[in-house]
mmCIF file of C-alpha atoms in Angstrom:
data_model
loop_
_atom_site.group_PDB
_atom_site.id
_atom_site.type_symbol
_atom_site.label_atom_id
_atom_site.label_comp_id
_atom_site.label_asym_id
_atom_site.label_seq_id
_atom_site.Cartn_x
_atom_site.Cartn_y
_atom_site.Cartn_z
ATOM 1 C CA MET A 1 -0.034 284.383 119.127
ATOM 2 C CA ASN A 2 -3.768 284.933 118.614
ATOM 3 C CA GLU A 3 -3.613 282.946 115.378
ATOM 4 C CA ILE A 4 -2.264 279.902 117.261
ATOM 5 C CA ILE A 5 -5.080 280.135 119.814
ATOM 6 C CA GLU A 6 -7.667 280.539 117.066
ATOM 7 C CA LYS A 7 -6.341 277.486 115.182
ATOM 8 C CA THR A 8 -6.366 275.517 118.447
ATOM 9 C CA ARG A 9 -10.017 276.448 118.967
ATOM 10 C CA GLU A 10 -10.787 275.353 115.397
ATOM 11 C CA LEU A 11 -9.045 272.041 116.026
ATOM 12 C CA GLY A 12 -10.997 271.606 119.263
ATOM 13 C CA GLU A 13 -14.267 272.237 117.425
ATOM 14 C CA MET A 14 -13.295 269.771 114.706
ATOM 15 C CA ILE A 15 -12.551 267.111 117.311
ATOM 16 C CA GLN A 16 -15.789 267.930 119.137
ATOM 17 C CA ASN A 17 -17.735 267.496 115.876
ATOM 18 C CA SER A 18 -15.824 264.415 114.748
ATOM 19 C CA GLU A 19 -17.505 261.111 114.024
ATOM 20 C CA GLN A 20 -15.451 259.566 116.830
ATOM 21 C CA MET A 21 -16.817 262.048 119.394
ATOM 22 C CA LYS A 22 -20.385 261.552 118.154
ATOM 23 C CA ASN A 23 -19.949 257.788 118.478
ATOM 24 C CA VAL A 24 -18.666 258.123 122.065
ATOM 25 C CA LYS A 25 -21.575 260.372 123.056
ATOM 26 C CA ASN A 26 -24.151 258.055 121.461
ATOM 27 C CA ALA A 27 -22.597 254.962 123.026
ATOM 28 C CA GLU A 28 -22.474 256.707 126.403
ATOM 29 C CA ILE A 29 -26.181 257.562 126.216
ATOM 30 C CA LEU A 30 -27.058 253.978 125.281
ATOM 31 C CA GLN A 31 -24.964 252.638 128.147
ATOM 32 C CA GLU A 32 -26.468 255.077 130.660
ATOM 33 C CA ASN A 33 -29.993 254.053 129.637
ATOM 34 C CA ASP A 34 -29.208 250.329 129.818
ATOM 35 C CA ASP A 35 -30.241 249.070 133.273
ATOM 36 C CA LYS A 36 -28.330 245.815 132.858
ATOM 37 C CA ALA A 37 -25.160 247.721 131.922
ATOM 38 C CA GLN A 38 -25.541 250.021 134.916
ATOM 39 C CA GLU A 39 -25.898 247.041 137.247
ATOM 40 C CA LEU A 40 -22.836 245.375 135.712
ATOM 41 C CA LEU A 41 -20.819 248.574 136.134
ATOM 42 C CA LYS A 42 -21.841 248.830 139.800
ATOM 43 C CA GLU A 43 -20.826 245.209 140.383
ATOM 44 C CA PHE A 44 -17.510 245.732 138.618
ATOM 45 C CA ASN A 45 -16.721 248.860 140.629
ATOM 46 C CA LEU A 46 -17.569 247.037 143.867
ATOM 47 C CA GLN A 47 -15.242 244.180 142.853
ATOM 48 C CA ARG A 48 -12.478 246.694 142.131
ATOM 49 C CA MET A 49 -12.894 248.312 145.534
ATOM 50 C CA ASN A 50 -12.822 244.900 147.231
ATOM 51 C CA LEU A 51 -9.692 243.905 145.313
ATOM 52 C CA ALA A 52 -7.992 247.176 146.266
ATOM 53 C CA ARG A 53 -8.918 246.637 149.924
ATOM 54 C CA ASP A 54 -7.688 243.036 149.849
ATOM 55 C CA MET A 55 -4.447 244.115 148.218
ATOM 56 C CA GLN A 56 -3.971 246.870 150.795
ATOM 57 C CA ASN A 57 -4.539 244.335 153.594
ATOM 58 C CA ASN A 58 -2.031 241.933 151.996
ATOM 59 C CA LYS A 59 -4.736 239.329 151.363
ATOM 60 C CA ILE A 60 -3.938 239.256 147.655
ATOM 61 C CA SER A 61 -0.860 240.122 145.595
ATOM 62 C CA ARG A 62 -0.853 243.036 143.193
ATOM 63 C CA GLU A 63 -0.452 240.621 140.267
ATOM 64 C CA ASP A 64 -3.434 238.511 141.381
ATOM 65 C CA ALA A 65 -5.534 241.640 141.897
ATOM 66 C CA ILE A 66 -4.704 242.848 138.386
ATOM 67 C CA LYS A 67 -5.498 239.424 136.951
ATOM 68 C CA LYS A 68 -8.850 239.239 138.773
ATOM 69 C CA ASN A 69 -9.678 242.818 137.785
ATOM 70 C CA ASN A 70 -8.976 242.060 134.120
ATOM 71 C CA GLU A 71 -11.074 238.894 134.288
ATOM 72 C CA ALA A 72 -13.964 240.811 135.861
ATOM 73 C CA PHE A 73 -13.667 243.507 133.190
ATOM 74 C CA ASP A 74 -13.704 240.949 130.376
ATOM 75 C CA ASP A 75 -16.681 239.214 131.966
ATOM 76 C CA MET A 76 -18.548 242.518 132.260
ATOM 77 C CA ILE A 77 -18.086 243.508 128.622
ATOM 78 C CA SER A 78 -19.009 240.005 127.446
ATOM 79 C CA LYS A 79 -22.393 240.467 129.155
ATOM 80 C CA SER A 80 -23.273 243.907 127.764
ATOM 81 C CA ASP A 81 -23.242 245.110 124.177
ATOM 82 C CA SER A 82 -23.751 248.717 125.273
ATOM 83 C CA ILE A 83 -20.659 248.638 127.505
ATOM 84 C CA LYS A 84 -18.651 246.959 124.744
ATOM 85 C CA LYS A 85 -19.786 249.554 122.174
ATOM 86 C CA TYR A 86 -18.896 252.391 124.535
ATOM 87 C CA ILE A 87 -15.425 250.974 125.156
ATOM 88 C CA GLU A 88 -14.811 250.528 121.421
ATOM 89 C CA ALA A 89 -16.047 254.055 120.649
ATOM 90 C CA LYS A 90 -13.883 255.480 123.447
ATOM 91 C CA LYS A 91 -10.825 253.643 122.108
ATOM 92 C CA ASP A 92 -11.420 255.096 118.637
ATOM 93 C CA PHE A 93 -11.793 258.589 120.074
ATOM 94 C CA ASP A 94 -8.689 258.196 122.250
ATOM 95 C CA ASN A 95 -6.741 257.030 119.193
ATOM 96 C CA LEU A 96 -7.780 260.188 117.337
ATOM 97 C CA VAL A 97 -6.681 262.418 120.220
ATOM 98 C CA ASN A 98 -3.387 260.507 120.545
ATOM 99 C CA GLN A 99 -2.705 260.928 116.832
ATOM 100 C CA VAL A 100 -3.348 264.671 117.102
ATOM 101 C CA ASN A 101 -1.010 264.888 120.099
ATOM 102 C CA GLN A 102 1.698 262.928 118.278
ATOM 103 C CA ILE A 103 1.478 265.226 115.260
ATOM 104 C CA LEU A 104 1.660 268.315 117.471
ATOM 105 C CA ASN A 105 4.601 266.826 119.340
ATOM 106 C CA PHE A 106 6.384 266.109 116.067
ATOM 107 C CA TYR A 107 6.009 269.682 114.850
ATOM 108 C CA ILE A 108 6.988 271.156 118.217
ATOM 109 C CA THR A 109 9.986 268.924 118.974
ATOM 110 C CA GLY A 110 10.885 267.574 115.549
ATOM 111 C CA GLN A 111 10.836 264.073 116.997
ATOM 112 C CA ASP A 112 8.421 261.424 115.863
ATOM 113 C CA PRO A 113 7.308 259.484 118.968
ATOM 114 C CA ASN A 114 6.905 256.387 116.807
ATOM 115 C CA CYS A 115 10.447 256.582 115.463
ATOM 116 C CA THR A 116 12.562 253.575 116.423
ATOM 117 C CA HIS A 117 15.648 255.041 114.721
ATOM 118 C CA ASP A 118 15.659 251.856 112.637
ATOM 119 C CA CYS A 119 14.588 253.048 109.190
ATOM 120 C CA SER A 120 13.734 249.503 108.129
ATOM 121 C CA THR A 121 10.641 249.705 110.375
ATOM 122 C CA CYS A 122 9.041 252.654 108.569
ATOM 123 C CA GLY A 123 10.882 253.346 105.339
ATOM 124 C CA GLY A 124 12.922 256.341 106.432
ATOM 125 C CA CYS A 125 12.632 259.725 108.062
ATOM 126 C CA HIS A 126 10.205 262.442 107.000
#
């Protein structure tokens, strides 16, 4: 059992020292030090709270609130390179973590979460 915990710690350290994690941390620092980005984030969060309130008070449908939220998000990232870089770095890091989780899941359960059971989509089972 101790060997499993030790290997898990090693994996955690590898992820912590990965290029993806370094990119997220660097992008986060840039975003935090960007006054324009911070103002855009405050505005976006205020818009989200207002949309949630309007939806709760039946002033706007859930679908319209989602649409307006997505539009506000797209507008925000189009106005700030530091926010855009952070989001891209975070996506890359999240993809790494998801891949690790999928591999662990495969070895624990024997089931590939990406398997469609249609071998023409991947070329066959492992």
